[in-house]
Short mmCIF file of C-alpha atoms in Angstrom, two decimals:
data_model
loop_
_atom_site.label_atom_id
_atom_site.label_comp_id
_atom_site.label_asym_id
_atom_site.label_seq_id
_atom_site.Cartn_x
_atom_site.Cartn_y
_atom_site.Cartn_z
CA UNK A 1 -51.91 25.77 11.94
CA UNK A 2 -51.82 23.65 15.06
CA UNK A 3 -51.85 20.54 12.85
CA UNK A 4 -48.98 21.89 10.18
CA UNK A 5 -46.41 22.51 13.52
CA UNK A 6 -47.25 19.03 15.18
CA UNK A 7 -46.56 17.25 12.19
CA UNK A 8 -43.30 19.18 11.10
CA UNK A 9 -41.29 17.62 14.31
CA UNK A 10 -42.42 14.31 13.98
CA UNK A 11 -41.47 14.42 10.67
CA UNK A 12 -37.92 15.26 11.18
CA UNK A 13 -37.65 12.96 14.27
CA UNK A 14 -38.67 10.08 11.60
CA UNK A 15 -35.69 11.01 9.30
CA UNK A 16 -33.73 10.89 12.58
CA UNK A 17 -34.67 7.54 13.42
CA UNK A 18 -34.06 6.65 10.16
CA UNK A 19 -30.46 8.10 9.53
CA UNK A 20 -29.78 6.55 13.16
CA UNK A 21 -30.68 3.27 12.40
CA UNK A 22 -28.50 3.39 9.43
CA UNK A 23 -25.19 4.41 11.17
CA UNK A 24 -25.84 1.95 14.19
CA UNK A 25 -26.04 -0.75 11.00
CA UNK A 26 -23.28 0.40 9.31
CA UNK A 27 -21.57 0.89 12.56
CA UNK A 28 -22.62 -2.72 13.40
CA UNK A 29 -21.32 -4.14 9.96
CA UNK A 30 -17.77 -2.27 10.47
CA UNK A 31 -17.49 -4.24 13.49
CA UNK A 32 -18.23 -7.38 12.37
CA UNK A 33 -16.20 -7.14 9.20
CA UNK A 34 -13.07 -5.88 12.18
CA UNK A 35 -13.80 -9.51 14.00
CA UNK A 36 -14.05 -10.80 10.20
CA UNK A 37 -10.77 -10.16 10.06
CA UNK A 38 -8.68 -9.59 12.88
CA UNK A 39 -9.73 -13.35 14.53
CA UNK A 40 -7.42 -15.40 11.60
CA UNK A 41 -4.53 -13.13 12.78
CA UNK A 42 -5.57 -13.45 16.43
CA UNK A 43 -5.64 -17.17 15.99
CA UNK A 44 -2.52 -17.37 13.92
CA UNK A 45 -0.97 -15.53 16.92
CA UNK A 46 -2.27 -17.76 19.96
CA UNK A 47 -1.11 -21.12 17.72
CA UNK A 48 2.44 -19.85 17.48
CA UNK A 49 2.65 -19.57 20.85
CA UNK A 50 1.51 -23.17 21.59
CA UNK A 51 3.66 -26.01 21.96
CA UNK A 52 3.26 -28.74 18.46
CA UNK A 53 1.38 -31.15 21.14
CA UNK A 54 -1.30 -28.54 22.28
CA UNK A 55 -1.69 -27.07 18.41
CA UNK A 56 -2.70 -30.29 17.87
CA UNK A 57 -5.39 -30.98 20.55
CA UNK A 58 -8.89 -31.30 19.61
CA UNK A 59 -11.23 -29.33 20.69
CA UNK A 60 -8.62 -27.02 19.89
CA UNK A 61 -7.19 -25.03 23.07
CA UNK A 62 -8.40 -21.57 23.20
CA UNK A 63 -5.18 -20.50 24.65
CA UNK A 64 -2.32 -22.65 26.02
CA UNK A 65 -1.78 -23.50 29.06
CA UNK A 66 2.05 -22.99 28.98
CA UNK A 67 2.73 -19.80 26.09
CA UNK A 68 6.12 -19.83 24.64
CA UNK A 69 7.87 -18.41 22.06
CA UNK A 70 10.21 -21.22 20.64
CA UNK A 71 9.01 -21.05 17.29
CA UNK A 72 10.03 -16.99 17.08
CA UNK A 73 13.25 -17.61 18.46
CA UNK A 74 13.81 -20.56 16.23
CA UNK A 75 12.63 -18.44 12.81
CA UNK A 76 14.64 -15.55 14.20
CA UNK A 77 18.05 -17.52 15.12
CA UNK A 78 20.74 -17.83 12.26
CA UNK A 79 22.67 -20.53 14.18
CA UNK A 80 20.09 -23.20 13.15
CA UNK A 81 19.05 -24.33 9.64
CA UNK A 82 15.38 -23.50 9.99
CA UNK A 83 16.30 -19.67 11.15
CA UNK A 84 18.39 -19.33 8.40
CA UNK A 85 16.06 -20.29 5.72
CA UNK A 86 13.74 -17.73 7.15
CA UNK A 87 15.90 -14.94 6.95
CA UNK A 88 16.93 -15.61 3.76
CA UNK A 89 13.36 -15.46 3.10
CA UNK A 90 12.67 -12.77 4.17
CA UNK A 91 15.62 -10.73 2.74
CA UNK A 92 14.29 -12.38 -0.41
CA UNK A 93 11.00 -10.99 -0.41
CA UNK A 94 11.90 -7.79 1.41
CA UNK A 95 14.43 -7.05 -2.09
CA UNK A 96 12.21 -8.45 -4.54
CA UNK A 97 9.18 -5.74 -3.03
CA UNK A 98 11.21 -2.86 -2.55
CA UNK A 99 13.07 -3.00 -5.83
CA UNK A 100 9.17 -3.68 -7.44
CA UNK A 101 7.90 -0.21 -5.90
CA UNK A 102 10.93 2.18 -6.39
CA UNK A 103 10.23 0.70 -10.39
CA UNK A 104 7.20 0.80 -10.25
CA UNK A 105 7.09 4.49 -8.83
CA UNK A 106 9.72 5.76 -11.37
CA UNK A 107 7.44 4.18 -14.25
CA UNK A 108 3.76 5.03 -13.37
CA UNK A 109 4.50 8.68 -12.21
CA UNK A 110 5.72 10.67 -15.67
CA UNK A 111 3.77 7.69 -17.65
CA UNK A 112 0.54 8.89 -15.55
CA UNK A 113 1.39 12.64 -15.86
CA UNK A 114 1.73 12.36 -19.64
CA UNK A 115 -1.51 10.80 -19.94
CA UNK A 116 -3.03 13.49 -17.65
CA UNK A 117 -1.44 16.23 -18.94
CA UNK A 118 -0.55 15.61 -22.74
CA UNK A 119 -2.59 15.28 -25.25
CA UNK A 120 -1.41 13.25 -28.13
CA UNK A 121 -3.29 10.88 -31.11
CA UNK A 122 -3.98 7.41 -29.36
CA UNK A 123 -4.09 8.77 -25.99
CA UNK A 124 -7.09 7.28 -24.80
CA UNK A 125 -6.88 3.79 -26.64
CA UNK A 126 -3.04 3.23 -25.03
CA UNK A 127 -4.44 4.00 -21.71
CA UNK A 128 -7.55 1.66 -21.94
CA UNK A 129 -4.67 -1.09 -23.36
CA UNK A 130 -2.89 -0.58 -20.61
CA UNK A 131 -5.40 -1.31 -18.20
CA UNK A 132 -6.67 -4.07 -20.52
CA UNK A 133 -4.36 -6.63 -18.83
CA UNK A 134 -6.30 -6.37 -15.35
CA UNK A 135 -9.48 -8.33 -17.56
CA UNK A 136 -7.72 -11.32 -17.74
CA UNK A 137 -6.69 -13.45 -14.48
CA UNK A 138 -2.91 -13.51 -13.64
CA UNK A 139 -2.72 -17.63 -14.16
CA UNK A 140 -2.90 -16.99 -18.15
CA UNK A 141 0.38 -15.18 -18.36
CA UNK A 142 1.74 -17.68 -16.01
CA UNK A 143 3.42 -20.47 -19.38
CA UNK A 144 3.81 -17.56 -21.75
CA UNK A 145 5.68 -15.72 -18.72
CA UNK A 146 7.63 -19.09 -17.98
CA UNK A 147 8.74 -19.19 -21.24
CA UNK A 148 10.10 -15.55 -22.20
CA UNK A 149 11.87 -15.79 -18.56
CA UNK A 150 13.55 -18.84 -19.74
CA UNK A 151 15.06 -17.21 -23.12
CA UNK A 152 15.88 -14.55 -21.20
CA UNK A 153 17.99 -16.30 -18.70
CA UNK A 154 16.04 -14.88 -16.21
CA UNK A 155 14.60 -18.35 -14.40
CA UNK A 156 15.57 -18.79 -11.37
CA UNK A 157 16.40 -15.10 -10.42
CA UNK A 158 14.68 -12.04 -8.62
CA UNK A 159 14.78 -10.46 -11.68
CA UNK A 160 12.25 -12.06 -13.10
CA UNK A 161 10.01 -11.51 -10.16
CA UNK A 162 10.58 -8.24 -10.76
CA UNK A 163 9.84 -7.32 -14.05
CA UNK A 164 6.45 -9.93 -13.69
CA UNK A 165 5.42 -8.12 -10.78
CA UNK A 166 5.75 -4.79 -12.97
CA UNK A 167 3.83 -6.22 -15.51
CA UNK A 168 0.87 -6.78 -13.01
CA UNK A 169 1.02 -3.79 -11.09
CA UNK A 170 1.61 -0.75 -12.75
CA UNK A 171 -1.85 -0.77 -14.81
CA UNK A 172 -3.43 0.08 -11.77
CA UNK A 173 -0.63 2.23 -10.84
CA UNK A 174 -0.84 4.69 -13.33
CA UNK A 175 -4.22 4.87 -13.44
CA UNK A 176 -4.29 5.87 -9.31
CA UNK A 177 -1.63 8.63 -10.17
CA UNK A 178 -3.46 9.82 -13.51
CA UNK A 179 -6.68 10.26 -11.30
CA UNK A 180 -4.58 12.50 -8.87
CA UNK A 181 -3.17 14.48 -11.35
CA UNK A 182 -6.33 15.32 -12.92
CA UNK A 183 -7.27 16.88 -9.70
CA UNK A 184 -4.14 19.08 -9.51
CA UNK A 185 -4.86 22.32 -11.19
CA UNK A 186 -3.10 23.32 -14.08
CA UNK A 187 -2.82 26.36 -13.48
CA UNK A 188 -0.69 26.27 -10.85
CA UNK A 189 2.01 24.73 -13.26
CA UNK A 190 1.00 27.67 -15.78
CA UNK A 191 1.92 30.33 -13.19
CA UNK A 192 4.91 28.32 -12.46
CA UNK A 193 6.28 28.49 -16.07
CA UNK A 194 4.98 32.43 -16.13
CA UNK A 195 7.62 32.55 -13.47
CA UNK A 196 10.44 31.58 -15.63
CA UNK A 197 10.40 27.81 -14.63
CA UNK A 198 10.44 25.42 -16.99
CA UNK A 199 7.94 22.26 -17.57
CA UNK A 200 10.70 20.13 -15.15
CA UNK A 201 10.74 22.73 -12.80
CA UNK A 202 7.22 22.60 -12.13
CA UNK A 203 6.19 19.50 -12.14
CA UNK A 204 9.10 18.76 -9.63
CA UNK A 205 8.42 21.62 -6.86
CA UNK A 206 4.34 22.23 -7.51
CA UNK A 207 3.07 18.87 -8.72
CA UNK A 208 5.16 16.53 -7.24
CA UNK A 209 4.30 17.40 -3.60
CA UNK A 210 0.35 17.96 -4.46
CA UNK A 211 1.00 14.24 -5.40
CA UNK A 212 2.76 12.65 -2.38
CA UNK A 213 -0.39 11.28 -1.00
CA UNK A 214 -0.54 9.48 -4.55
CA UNK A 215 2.92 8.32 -5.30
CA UNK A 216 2.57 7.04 -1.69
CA UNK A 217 -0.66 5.05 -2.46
CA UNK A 218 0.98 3.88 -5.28
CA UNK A 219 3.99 2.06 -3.24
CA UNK A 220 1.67 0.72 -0.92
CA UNK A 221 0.20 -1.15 -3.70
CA UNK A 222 2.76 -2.56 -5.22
CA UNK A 223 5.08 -3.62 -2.24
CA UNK A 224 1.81 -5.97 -0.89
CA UNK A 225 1.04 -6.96 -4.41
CA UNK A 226 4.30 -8.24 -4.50
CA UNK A 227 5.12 -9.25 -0.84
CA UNK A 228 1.84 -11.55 -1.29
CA UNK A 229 2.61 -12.69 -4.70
CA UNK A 230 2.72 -16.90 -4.88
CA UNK A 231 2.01 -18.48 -8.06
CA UNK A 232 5.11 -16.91 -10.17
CA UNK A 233 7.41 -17.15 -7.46
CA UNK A 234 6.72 -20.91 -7.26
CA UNK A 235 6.90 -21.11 -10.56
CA UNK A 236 10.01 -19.06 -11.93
CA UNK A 237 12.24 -20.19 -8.61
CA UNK A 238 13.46 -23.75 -7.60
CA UNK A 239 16.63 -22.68 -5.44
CA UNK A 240 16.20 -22.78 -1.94
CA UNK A 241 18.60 -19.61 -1.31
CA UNK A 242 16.35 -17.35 -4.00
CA UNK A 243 12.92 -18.23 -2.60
CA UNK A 244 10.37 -15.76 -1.27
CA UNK A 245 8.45 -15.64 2.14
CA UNK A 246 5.51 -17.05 0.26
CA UNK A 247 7.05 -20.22 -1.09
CA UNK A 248 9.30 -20.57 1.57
CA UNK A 249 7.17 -21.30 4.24
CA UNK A 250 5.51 -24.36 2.66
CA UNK A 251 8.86 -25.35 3.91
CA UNK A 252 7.46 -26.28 7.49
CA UNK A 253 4.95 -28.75 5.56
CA UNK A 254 6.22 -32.49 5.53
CA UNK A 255 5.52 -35.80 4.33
CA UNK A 256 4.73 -37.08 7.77
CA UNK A 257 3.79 -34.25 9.70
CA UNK A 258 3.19 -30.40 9.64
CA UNK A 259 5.27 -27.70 12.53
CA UNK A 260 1.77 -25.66 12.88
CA UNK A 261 3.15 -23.56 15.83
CA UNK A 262 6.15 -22.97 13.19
CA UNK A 263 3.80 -22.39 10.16
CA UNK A 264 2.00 -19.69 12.22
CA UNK A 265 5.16 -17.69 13.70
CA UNK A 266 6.52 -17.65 10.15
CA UNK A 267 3.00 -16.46 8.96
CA UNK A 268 2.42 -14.04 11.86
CA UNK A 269 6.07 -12.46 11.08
CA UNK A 270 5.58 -12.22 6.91
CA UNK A 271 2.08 -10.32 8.35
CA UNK A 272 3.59 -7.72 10.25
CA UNK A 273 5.18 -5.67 8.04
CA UNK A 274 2.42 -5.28 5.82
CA UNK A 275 0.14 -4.62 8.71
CA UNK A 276 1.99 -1.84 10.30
CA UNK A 277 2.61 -0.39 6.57
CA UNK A 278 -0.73 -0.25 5.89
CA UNK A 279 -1.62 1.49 9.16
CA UNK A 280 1.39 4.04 9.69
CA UNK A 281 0.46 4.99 5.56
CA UNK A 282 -3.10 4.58 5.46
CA UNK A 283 -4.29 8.32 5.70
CA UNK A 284 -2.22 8.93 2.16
CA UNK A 285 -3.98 5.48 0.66
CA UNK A 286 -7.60 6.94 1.11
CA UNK A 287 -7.06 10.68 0.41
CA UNK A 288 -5.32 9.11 -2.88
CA UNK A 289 -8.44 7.15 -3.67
CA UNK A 290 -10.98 9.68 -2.72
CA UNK A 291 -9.10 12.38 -4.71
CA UNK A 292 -8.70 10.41 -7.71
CA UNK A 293 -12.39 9.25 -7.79
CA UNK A 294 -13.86 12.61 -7.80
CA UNK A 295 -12.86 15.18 -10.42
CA UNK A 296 -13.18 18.81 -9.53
#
C-alpha cells in the first residue's frame, strides 16, 4: 500500500514536468517567432530615421547618431514631387482595397450562406471548383488576365485590380463564411420564420450578427491580400497617377543610387495600416477561424 501511494505522486509530478517543459518550449518558440518578426520592422524603422550617409555605413549603425525624420515629412508633404507621388499612392491602394472588401463581402456572404444552407444538385462539385483556383499559383493567370483586361478596356485602371483581386480572394472567402455558418444553428432561423419572419428577415437580424466575427475575418483578408498585392498591379498599370503603394515605391530605386532612408519611411508607412488593422480586429479573425474549423 505504502508502495502504490509513493508512486502515484511521482507519477503525476512526471506529467507535470512534462506538460511544463512543453509550454516553456512553446512559450520559448512564440518568442522567437515575435523577434522573427518584429526586428525587419524594427530595422525598417531605425533606417528611416537615418540620414542617406549613415544608412549607408558599414558595419551598419545600430542607431544613428543624429535621428530625424526628413524622409516622413518629405513622403507626407504635397508641396514636393516625391510627397505627392506618395499620396497618390496611397489613395491608390487605400481605394483599390476598400472597394476589393466591400465586393468581396457583398459576394462571399449570401454565396457562402447558400452553400451552407441550400441544398441543390452540384452543390458540392461548384464549391470544390470554386476553391479549385487556390491549386494553381497566381503567376499563371497573370497573360490570360493581361489579355481579357485588355479587350475589356480595363488596362491601365483600378478596375481591373479590382475584379483580379476578386478573382483571388473570394475562394477563400466563402469558404471562411460557409464554415461559420455551419456552426450557426438552424434552428434559430426556424423559430424565426415560426414567428412570422420571412427567410430575409432572419438571416438579416439572427444570422447576420452570429456572423460578424466572420464577415469581419473575411475583410481582413481581402483588404491585405490586396493592399500587398504586386505582380498584377505592375503588370495591368503603367501610369504614374494610377499606381499602387506596392509599385510605387520602387520609385525611390535609381539607376545610380537608391534613397534607403526614403525606401524605409515609405515601407514603414504602407506597414502601418495593416498592422494596427490586424491588431484592433484580431479577436474576430481567430474566433472566425476557430469556429469555422470545428463543427458542432
Amino acid at each position: 500500500m505504502s508502495t502504490i501511494a509513493e508512486t502515484a505522486p511521482r507519477g503525476q509530478t512526471r506529467r507535470r514536468m512534462r506538460v511544463d517543459g512543453w509550454r516553456w518550449a512553446g512559450r520559448i518558440f512564440l518568442v522567437f517567432m515575435l523577434l522573427y518578426t518584429a526586428l525587419p520592422m524594427i530595422w525598417m524603422l531605425i533606417t528611416s530615421i537615418k540620414s542617406g550617409f549613415a544608412a549607408m555605413q558599414f558595419p551598419p549603425q545600430w542607431w544613428p547618431d543624429q535621428p530625424t525624420l526628413a524622409s516622413y515629412q518629405k513622403l507626407l508633404d504635397p508641396q514636393n514631387s516625391v510627397g505627392q507621388d506618395f499620396l497618390r499612392f496611397f489613395w491608390n491602394s487605400l481605394f483599390v482595397s476598400t472597394v476589393t472588401t466591400i465586393l468581396s463581402v457583398i459576394v462571399a456572404v449570401p454565396a457562402a450562406y447558400a452553400f451552407s444552407r441550400f441544398s441543390f444538385p452540384g452543390r458540392n462539385f461548384l464549391f470544390f471548383s470554386v476553391l479549385l483556383r487556390n491549386m494553381f499559383p497566381a503567376v499563371i493567370f497573370l497573360v490570360p488576365l493581361f489579355i481579357l483586361m485588355r479587350v475589356l478596356g480595363l488596362v491601365n485602371t483600378h478596375g481591373s485590380l479590382i475584379l483580379t483581386y476578386l478573382t483571388f480572394g473570394l475562394p477563400l472567402a466563402i469558404w471562411l463564411l460557409k464554415g461559420f455558418y455551419d456552426n450557426i444553428p438552424v434552428q434559430l432561423e426556424q423559430a424565426a420564420r415560426i414567428d412570422g419572419a420571412t427567410r430575409f428577415q432572419a438571416f438579416m437580424l439572427i444570422v447576420m450578427p452570429l456572423s460578424t466575427p466572420g464577415i469581419i475575418a473575411t475583410a481582413i483578408y481581402s483588404f491585405i491580400g490586396a493592399w500587398n498585392e504586386y505582380i498584377y498591379a505592375y503588370t495591368f498599370l503603367s501610369k504614374n497617377e494610377q499606381l499602387t503603394l506596392p509599385v510605387g515605391i520602387q520609385r525611390f530605386f535609381s539607376e545610380n543610387t537608391t534613397d534607403f532612408p526614403g525606401l524605409m519611411a515609405a515601407s514603414f508607412m504602407m506597414s502601418v495600416p495593416v498592422v494596427v488593422l490586424f491588431l484592433v480586429l484580431q479577436r474576430y479573425f481567430v474566433r472566425a477561424l476557430t469556429e469555422g474549423a470545428v463543427k458542432h
